[in-house]
Coordinates of C-alpha atoms in Angstrom, one line a residue:
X19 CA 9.7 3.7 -18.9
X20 CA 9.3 7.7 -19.6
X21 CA 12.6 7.5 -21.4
X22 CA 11.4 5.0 -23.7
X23 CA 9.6 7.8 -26.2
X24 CA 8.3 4.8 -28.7
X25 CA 6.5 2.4 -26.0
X26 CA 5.2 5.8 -24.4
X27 CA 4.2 7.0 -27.6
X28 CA 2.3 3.2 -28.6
X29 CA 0.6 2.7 -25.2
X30 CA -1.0 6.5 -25.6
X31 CA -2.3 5.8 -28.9
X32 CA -3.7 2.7 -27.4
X33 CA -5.0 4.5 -24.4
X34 CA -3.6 1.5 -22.2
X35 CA -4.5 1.7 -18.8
X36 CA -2.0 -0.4 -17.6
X37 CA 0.2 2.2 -17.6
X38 CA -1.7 4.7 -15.7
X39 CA 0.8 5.7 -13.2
X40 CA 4.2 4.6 -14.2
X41 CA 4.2 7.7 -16.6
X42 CA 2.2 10.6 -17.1
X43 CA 1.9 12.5 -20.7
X44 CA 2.1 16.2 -21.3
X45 CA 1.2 17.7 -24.4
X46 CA 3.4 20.6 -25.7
X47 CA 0.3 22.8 -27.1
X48 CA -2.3 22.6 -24.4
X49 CA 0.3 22.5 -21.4
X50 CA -1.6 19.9 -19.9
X51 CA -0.7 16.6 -18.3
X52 CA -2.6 13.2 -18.5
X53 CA -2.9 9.4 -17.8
X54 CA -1.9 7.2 -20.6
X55 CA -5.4 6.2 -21.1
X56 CA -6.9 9.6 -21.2
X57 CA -10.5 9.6 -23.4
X58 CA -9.4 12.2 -25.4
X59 CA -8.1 12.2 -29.0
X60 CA -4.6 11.5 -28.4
X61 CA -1.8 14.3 -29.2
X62 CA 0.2 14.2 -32.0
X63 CA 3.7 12.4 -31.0
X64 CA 6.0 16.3 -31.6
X65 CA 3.6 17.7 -29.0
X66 CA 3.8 14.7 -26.2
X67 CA 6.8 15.0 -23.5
X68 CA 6.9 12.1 -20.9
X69 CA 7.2 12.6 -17.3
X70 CA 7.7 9.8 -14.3
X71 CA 5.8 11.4 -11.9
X72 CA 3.0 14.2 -11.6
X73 CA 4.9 16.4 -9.5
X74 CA 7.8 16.3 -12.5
X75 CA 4.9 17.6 -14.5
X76 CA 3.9 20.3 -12.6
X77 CA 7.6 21.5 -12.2
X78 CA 7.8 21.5 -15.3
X79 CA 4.6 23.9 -15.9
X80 CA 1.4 21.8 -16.9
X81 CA -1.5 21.5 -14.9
X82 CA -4.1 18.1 -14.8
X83 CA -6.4 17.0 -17.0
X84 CA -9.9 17.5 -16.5
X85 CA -11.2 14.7 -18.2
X86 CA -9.0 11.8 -16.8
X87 CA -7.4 13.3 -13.4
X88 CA -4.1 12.1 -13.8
X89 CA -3.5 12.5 -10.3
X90 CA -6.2 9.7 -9.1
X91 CA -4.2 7.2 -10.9
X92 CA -2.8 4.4 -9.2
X93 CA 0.9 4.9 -7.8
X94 CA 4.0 3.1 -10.0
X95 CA 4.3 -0.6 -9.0
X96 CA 8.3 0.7 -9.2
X97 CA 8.1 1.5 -5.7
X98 CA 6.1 -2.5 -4.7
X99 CA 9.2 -4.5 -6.3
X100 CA 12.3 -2.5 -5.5
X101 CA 14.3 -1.9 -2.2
X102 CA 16.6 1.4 -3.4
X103 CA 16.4 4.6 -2.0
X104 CA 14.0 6.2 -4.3
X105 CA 11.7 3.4 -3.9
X106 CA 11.9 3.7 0.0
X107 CA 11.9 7.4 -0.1
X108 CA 8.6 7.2 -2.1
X109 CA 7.1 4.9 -0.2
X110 CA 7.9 7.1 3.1
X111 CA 6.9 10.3 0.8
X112 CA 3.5 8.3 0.4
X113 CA 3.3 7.8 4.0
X114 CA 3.1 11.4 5.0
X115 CA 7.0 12.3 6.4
X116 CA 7.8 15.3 4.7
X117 CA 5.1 16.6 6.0
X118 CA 5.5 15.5 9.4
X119 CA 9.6 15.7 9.7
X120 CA 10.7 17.9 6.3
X121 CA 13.2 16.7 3.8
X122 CA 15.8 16.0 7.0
X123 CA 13.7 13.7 8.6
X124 CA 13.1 11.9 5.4
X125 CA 16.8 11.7 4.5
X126 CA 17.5 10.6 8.4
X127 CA 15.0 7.6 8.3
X128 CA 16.8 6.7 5.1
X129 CA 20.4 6.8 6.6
X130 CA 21.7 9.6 3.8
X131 CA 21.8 13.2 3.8
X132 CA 19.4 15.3 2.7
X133 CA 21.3 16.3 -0.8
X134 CA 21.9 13.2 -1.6
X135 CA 18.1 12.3 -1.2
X136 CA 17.0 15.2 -3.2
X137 CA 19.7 14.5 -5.8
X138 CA 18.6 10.5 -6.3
X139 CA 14.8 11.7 -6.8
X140 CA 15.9 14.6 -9.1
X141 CA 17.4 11.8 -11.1
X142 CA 14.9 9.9 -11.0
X143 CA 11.6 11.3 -10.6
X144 CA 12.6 14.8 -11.9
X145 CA 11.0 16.4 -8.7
X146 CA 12.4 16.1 -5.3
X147 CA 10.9 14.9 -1.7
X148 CA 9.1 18.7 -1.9
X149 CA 7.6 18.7 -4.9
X150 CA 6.6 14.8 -4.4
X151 CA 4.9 16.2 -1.2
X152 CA 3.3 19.3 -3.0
X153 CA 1.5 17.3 -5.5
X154 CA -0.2 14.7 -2.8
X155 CA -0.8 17.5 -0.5
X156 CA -2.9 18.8 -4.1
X157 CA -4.3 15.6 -4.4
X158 CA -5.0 14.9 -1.0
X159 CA -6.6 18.8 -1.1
X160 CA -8.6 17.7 -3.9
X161 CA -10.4 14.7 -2.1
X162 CA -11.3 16.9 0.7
X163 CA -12.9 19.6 -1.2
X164 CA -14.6 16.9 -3.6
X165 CA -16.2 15.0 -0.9
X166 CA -16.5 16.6 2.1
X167 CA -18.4 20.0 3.4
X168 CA -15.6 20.9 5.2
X169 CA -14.7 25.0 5.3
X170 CA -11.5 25.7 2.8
X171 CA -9.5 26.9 5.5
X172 CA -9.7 23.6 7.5
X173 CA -9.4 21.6 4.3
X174 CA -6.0 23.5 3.6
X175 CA -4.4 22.3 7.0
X176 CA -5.8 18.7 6.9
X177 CA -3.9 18.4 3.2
X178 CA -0.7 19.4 5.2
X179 CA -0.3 22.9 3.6
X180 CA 1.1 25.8 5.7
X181 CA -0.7 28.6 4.8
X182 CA -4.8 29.0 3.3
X183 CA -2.9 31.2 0.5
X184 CA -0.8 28.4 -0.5
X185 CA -3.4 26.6 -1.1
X186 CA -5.5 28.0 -2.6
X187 CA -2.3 29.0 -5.5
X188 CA -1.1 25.6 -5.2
X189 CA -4.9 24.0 -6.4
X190 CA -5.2 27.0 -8.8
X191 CA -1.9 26.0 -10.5
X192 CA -2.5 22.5 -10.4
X193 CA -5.8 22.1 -11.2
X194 CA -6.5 25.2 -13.2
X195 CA -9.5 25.7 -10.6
X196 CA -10.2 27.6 -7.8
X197 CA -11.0 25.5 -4.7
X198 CA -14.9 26.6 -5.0
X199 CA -14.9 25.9 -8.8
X200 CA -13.6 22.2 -7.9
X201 CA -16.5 22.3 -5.2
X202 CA -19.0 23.1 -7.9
X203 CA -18.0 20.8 -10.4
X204 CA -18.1 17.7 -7.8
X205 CA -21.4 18.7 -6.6
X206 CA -22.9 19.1 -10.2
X207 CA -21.3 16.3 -11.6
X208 CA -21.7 13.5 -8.8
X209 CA -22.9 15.0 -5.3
X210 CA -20.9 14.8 -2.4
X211 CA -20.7 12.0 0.1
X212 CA -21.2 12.1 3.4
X213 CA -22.1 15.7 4.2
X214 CA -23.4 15.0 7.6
X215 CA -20.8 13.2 9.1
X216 CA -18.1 14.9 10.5
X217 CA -14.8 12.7 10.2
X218 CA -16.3 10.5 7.6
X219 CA -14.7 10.1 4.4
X220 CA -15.8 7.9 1.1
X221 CA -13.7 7.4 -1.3
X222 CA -12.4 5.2 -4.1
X223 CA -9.4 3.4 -4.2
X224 CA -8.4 2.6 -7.9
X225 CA -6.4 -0.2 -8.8
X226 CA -4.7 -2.1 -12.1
X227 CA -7.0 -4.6 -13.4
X228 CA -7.2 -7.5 -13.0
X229 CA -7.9 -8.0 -9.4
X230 CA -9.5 -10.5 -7.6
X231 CA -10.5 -10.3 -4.5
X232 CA -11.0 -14.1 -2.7
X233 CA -7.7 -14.1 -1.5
X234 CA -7.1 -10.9 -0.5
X235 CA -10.0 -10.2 1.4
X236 CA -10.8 -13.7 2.6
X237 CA -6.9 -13.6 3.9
X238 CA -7.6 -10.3 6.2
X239 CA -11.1 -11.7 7.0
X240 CA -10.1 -14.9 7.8
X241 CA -7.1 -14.2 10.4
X242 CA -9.0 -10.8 11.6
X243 CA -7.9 -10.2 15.7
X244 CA -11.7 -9.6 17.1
X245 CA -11.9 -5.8 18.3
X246 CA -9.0 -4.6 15.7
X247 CA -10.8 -6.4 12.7
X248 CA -13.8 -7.6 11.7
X249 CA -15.7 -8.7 8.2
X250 CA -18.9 -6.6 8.2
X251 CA -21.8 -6.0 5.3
X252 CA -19.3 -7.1 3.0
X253 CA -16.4 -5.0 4.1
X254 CA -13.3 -5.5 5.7
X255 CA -13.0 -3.2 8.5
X256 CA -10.2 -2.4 11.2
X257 CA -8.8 0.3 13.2
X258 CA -6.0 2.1 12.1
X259 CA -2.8 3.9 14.6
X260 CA -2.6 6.9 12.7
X261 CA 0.0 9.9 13.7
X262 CA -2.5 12.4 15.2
X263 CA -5.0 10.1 16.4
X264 CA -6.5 6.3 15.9
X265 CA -9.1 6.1 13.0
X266 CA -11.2 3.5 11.6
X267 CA -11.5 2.2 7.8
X268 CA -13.9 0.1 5.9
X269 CA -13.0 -1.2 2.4
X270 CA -15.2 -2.6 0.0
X271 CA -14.2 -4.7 -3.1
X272 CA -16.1 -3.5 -6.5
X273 CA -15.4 -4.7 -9.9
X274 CA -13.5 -1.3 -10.6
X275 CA -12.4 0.1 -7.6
X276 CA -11.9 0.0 -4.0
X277 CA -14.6 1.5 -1.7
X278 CA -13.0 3.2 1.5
X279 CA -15.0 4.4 4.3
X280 CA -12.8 6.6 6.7
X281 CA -13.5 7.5 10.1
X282 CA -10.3 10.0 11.5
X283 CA -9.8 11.8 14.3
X284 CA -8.0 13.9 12.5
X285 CA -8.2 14.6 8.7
X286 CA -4.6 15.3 8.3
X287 CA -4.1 11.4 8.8
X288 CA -6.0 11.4 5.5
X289 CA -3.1 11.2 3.1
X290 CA -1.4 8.4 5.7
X291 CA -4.3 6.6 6.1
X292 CA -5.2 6.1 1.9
X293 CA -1.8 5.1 1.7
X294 CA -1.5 2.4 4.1
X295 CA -4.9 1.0 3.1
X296 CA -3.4 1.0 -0.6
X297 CA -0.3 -0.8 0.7
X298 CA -2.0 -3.6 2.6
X299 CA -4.2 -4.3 -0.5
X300 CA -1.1 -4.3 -2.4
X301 CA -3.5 -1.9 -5.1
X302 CA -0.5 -0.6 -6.9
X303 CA 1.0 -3.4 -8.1
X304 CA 0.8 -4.3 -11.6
X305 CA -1.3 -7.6 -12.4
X306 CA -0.9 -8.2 -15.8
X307 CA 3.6 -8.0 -15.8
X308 CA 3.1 -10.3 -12.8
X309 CA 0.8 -12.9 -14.2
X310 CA 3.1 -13.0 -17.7
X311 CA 6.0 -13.9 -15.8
X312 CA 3.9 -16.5 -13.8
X313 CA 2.2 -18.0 -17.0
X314 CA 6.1 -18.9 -19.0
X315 CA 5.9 -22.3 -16.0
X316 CA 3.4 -24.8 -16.9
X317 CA 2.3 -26.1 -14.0
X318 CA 1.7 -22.1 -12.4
X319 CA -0.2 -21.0 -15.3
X320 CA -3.4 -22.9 -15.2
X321 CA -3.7 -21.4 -11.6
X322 CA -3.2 -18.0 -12.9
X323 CA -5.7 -18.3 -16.0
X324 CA -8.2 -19.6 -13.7
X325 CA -8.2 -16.8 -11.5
X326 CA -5.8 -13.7 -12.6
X327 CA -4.8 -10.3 -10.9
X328 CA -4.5 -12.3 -7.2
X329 CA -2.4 -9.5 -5.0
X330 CA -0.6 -10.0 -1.9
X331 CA -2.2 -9.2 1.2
X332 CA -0.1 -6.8 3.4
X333 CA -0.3 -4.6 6.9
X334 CA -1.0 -1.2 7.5
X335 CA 1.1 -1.4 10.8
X336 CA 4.6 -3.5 10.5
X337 CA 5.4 -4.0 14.1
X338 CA 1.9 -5.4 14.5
X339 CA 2.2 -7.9 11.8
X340 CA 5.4 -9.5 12.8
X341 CA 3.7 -10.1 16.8
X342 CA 1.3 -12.0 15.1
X343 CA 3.8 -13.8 13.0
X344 CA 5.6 -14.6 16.2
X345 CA 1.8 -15.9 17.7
X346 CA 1.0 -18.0 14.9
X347 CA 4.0 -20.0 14.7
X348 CA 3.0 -23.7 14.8
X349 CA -0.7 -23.1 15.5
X350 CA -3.7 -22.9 13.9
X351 CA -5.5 -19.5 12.1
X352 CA -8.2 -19.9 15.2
X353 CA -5.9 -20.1 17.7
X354 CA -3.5 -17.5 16.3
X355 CA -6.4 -15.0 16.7
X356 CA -7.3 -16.3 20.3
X357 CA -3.6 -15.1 21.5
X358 CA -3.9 -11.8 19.4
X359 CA -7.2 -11.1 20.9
X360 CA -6.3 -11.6 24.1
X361 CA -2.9 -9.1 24.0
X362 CA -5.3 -6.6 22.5
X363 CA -7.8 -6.8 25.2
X364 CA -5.6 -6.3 27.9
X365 CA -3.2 -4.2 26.3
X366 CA -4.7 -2.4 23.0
X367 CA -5.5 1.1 23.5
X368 CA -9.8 1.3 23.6
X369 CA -11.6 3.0 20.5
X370 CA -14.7 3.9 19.9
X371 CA -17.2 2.5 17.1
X372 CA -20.9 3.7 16.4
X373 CA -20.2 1.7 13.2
X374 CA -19.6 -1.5 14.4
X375 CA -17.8 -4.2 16.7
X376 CA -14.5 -2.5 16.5
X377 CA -12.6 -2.1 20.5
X378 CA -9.1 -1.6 20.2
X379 CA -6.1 -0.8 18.6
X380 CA -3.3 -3.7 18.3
X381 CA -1.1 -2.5 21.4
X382 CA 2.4 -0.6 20.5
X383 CA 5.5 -2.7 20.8
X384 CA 5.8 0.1 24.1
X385 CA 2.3 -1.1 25.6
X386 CA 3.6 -4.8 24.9
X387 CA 7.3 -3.8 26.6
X388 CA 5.3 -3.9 29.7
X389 CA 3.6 -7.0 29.6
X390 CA 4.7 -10.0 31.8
X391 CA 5.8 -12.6 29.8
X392 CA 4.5 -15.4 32.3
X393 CA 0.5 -13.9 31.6
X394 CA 1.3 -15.3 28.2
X395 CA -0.2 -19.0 27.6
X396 CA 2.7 -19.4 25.3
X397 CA 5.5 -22.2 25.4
X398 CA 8.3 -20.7 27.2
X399 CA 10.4 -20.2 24.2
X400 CA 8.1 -18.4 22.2
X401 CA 7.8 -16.1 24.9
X402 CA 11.5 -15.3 24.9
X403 CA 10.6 -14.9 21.1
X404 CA 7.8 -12.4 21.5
X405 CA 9.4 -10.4 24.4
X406 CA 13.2 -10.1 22.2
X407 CA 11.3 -9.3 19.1
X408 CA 9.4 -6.3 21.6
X409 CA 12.3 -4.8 23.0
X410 CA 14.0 -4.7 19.8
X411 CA 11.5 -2.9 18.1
X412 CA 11.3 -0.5 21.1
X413 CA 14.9 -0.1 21.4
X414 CA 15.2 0.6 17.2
X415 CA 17.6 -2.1 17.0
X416 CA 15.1 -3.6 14.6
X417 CA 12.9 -1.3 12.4
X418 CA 10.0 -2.4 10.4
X419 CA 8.2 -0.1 8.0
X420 CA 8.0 1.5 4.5
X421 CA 11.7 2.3 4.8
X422 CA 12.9 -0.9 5.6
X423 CA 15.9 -2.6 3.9
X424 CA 14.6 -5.7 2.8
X425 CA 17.8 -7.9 2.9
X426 CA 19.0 -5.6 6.7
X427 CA 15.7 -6.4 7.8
X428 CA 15.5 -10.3 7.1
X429 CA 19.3 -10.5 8.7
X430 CA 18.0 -8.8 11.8
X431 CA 15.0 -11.2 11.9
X432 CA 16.9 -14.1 11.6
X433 CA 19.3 -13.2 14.0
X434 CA 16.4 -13.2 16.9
X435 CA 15.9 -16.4 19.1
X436 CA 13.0 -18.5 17.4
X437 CA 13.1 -16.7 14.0
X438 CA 12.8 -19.5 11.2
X439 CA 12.5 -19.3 7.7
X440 CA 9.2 -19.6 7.6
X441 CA 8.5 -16.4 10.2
X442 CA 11.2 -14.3 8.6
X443 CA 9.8 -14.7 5.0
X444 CA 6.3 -14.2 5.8
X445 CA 7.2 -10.9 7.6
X446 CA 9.2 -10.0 4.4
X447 CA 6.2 -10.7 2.4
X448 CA 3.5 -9.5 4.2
X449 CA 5.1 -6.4 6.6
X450 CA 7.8 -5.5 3.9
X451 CA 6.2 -5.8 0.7
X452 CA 8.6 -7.9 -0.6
X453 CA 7.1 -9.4 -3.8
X454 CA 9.9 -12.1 -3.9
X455 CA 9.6 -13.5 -0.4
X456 CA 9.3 -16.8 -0.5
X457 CA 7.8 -19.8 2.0
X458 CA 8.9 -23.3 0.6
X459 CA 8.4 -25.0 4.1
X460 CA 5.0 -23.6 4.3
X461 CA 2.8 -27.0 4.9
X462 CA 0.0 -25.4 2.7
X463 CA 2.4 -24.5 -0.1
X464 CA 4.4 -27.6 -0.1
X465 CA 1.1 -29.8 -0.1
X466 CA 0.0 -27.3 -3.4
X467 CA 3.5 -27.8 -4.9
X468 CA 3.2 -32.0 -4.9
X469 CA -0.4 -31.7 -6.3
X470 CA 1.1 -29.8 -9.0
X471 CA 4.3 -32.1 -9.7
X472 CA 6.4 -29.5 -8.4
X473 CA 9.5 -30.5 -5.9
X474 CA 8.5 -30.9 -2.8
X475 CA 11.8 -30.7 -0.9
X476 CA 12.4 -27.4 0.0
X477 CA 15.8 -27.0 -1.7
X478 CA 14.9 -28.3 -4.9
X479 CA 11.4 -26.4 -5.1
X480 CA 13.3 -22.9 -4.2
X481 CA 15.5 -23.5 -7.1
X482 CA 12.6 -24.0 -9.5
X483 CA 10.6 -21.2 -8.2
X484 CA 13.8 -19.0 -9.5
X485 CA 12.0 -18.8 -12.4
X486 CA 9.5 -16.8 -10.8
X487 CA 11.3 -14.0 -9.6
X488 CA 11.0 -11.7 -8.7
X489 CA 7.2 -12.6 -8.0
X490 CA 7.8 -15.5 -6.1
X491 CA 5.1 -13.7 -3.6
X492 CA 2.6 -13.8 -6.0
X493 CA 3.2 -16.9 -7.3
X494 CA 3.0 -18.1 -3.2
X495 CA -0.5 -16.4 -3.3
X496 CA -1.6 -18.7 -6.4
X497 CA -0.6 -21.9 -5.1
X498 CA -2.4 -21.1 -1.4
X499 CA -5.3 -20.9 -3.8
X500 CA -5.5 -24.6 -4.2
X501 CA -6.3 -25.8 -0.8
X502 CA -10.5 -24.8 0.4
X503 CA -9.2 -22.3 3.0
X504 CA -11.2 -20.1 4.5
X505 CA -8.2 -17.5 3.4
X506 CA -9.1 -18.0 0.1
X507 CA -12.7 -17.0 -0.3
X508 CA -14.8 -14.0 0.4
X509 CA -17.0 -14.4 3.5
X510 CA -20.9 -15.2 3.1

């Protein structure tokens, strides 16, 4: 898209916010950068230069805007709908491994070499892994200071940077602010949130419009696992495995944004914890390219002008979402929960709560390794399902997360004893992120697809969804819609 000077230059001018995020604007005279739909009075086309990613921009010498924060924006849906390396390096970027394991472990998870990482992104992005992790460690640095009391020097290790002077230079340079003067300006402009409560973050989590928020929300409420989940004073909440400690998040639909409420451990599983929230609400895709492509069918588009912007509900823990895949094959959502709960009480590691009814967190595939298959009120053959599918996941013979090969992934699944269709696509969908998995011999879907005149074999009815791609995911999410499912509305 930042190639393409004209469409940059139109949706500037038309301070489109639909673009927010897939390409950032820097203007020549001011050596700023901004969001397409910045407020201001938009430069003239000589002075604009287009950039794919913040951390291009500040390479290149400009520092945020003031007035729209570029760097709040929403990430590129790029990185939702594509299985490349830069798309899974970005998503692992996103997910906190540079910091953690440096460009090497980043290149290793990805199975190429470090150059050949950094030469991709360069292409691509025109910043490599350590600039990409620079400019969240900024951002990240930025929420801290804006709404917490926390002292600068502990705010400058929880962002992920080495040293309290490269901090403070790195927020100077980005932000063209000191660390105190972004303080100030918080605390005149909006207050902080939270002050008392040590560990506690509020934030918001922005998002394309539209989006609604029946099916996304009633989804996670209505298959919650009792002491990992739970729908309370109109919040989804759940614990969260984080990499220095488990934490606890509460999210909150609004008409412009979504609330999060963060309770770490440690606040340097801030930046890992925003972004798996983000990628289980699916809040970067792009609503309005998705709905288009949905709307040219003309049986699917009265579903989507009846209710537009429906996202895909996700995970923020892969391994955990395909056990439960595994425990709800052939039953119902109630009794799919009963066999998660009971795993989690006897095998989740405890948490503690003051918030709420929250135990547990979903046990590791190592705590399940352990289990006894015959405790398991299972059929015999779904055991052998759930215990292969453990010890591969311990073993790294199968790996499920942000990196994941979407086709290598689905071949590894199917390959497992008991893996159908069904399991293997709805683990592609809503572990993966596929936006193109599909689930034609979903009961639910195939009863929506004859009420609509579709085909209901599931042969015939994949080859007319082709015309959906590659949003068949969405388009799964629509027709759900139909049937008065607890999944598809917001709890009372």
């Amino acid at each position: 898209m930042h190639t393409d000077t004209e469409s940059c230059v139109r949706a500037v001018q038309a301070k489109d916010a639909r673009f927010d995020g897939v390409f950032f604007t820097a203007v020549l005279t001011t050596r700023i950068y901004c969001r397409p739909s910045c407020p201001v009075v938009p430069p003239k086309p000589r002075n604009m230069r287009f950039y794919p990613s913040a951390a291009a921009c500040q390479q290149a010498g400009y520092r945020a805007c003031k007035r729209c924060r570029p760097d709040t924006t929403p990430g590129s849906p790029q990185w939702n709908h594509r299985a490349d390396l830069v798309a899974r390096a970005m998503r692992l970027v996103a997910d906190g491994v540079v910091d953690r394991e440096g460009v090497t472990g980043l290149a290793g998870r990805l199975g190429y070499s470090a150059r050949q990482v950094e030469r991709q992104l360069l292409a691509e992005l025109g910043a490599g892994p350590l600039a990409l992790a620079r400019a969240q460690r900024a951002q990240t640095a930025r929420i801290l200071i804006e709404t917490t009391e926390l002292p600068m020097a502990e705010i400058a290790f929880a962002a992920g940077f080495a040293s309290i002077r490269t901090f403070n230079d790195t927020v100077r340079e980005v932000y063209a602010l000191a660390p105190g003067e972004l303080r100030t300006r918080a605390t005149g402009s909006r207050g902080r949130t939270e002050p008392g409560t040590p560990g506690v973050l509020s934030l918001r989590l922005p998002f394309r419009a539209p989006l609604n928020p029946s099916n996304l929300f009633g989804h996670l409420a209505a298959t919650a696992v009792p002491g990992v989940e739970e729908w309370r004073d109109g919040a989804y909440r759940r614990t969260l495995r984080l990499p220095h400690g488990p934490g606890v998040v509460a999210l909150t639909p609004a008409p412009d944004h979504i609330g999060c409420r963060l309770t770490l451990t440690d606040q340097r599983d801030l930046t890992v914890a925003i972004s798996r929230c983000r990628r289980m609400l699916d809040l970067d895709a792009d609503p309005v390219a998705v709905d288009e492509q949905l709307r040219t069918d003309e049986l699917l588009a009265p579903l989507v002008d009846k209710a537009p912007g429906r996202r895909v509900p996700r995970t923020v823990d892969e391994p955990e979402f395909a056990v439960r895949a595994v425990l709800g094959q052939q039953v119902s959502t109630a009794a799919a929960r009963t066999h998660a709960a009971r795993l989690v009480h006897a095998h989740g590691e405890p948490v503690d709560d003051p918030e709420g009814g929250l135990t547990h967190l979903f046990p590791s595939p190592e705590a399940l390794a352990a289990l006894d298959p015959e405790s398991l009120a299972l059929p015999r053959s779904r055991r052998t399902t759930l215990t292969t599918l453990v010890r591969q996941l311990v073993d790294e013979t199968l790996k499920l997360g942000p990196d994941s090969d979407w086709d290598e992934a689905r071949a590894r699944l199917t390959a497992l004893p008991g893996f159908g269709p069904w399991t293997v696509e709805i683990i592609a969908m809503r572990a993966l992120g596929d936006p193109d998995a599909f689930l034609p011999t979903d009961l639910g879907i195939r009863r929506a697809a004859q009420g609509l005149g579709l085909p209901s074999t599931p042969a015939a009815f994949t080859a007319r969804a082709a015309a959906w791609r590659p949003w068949r995911a969405y388009a799964v999410q629509y027709l759900w819609a139909t049937d008065d499912h607890p999944i598809n509305h917001l709890p009372a």
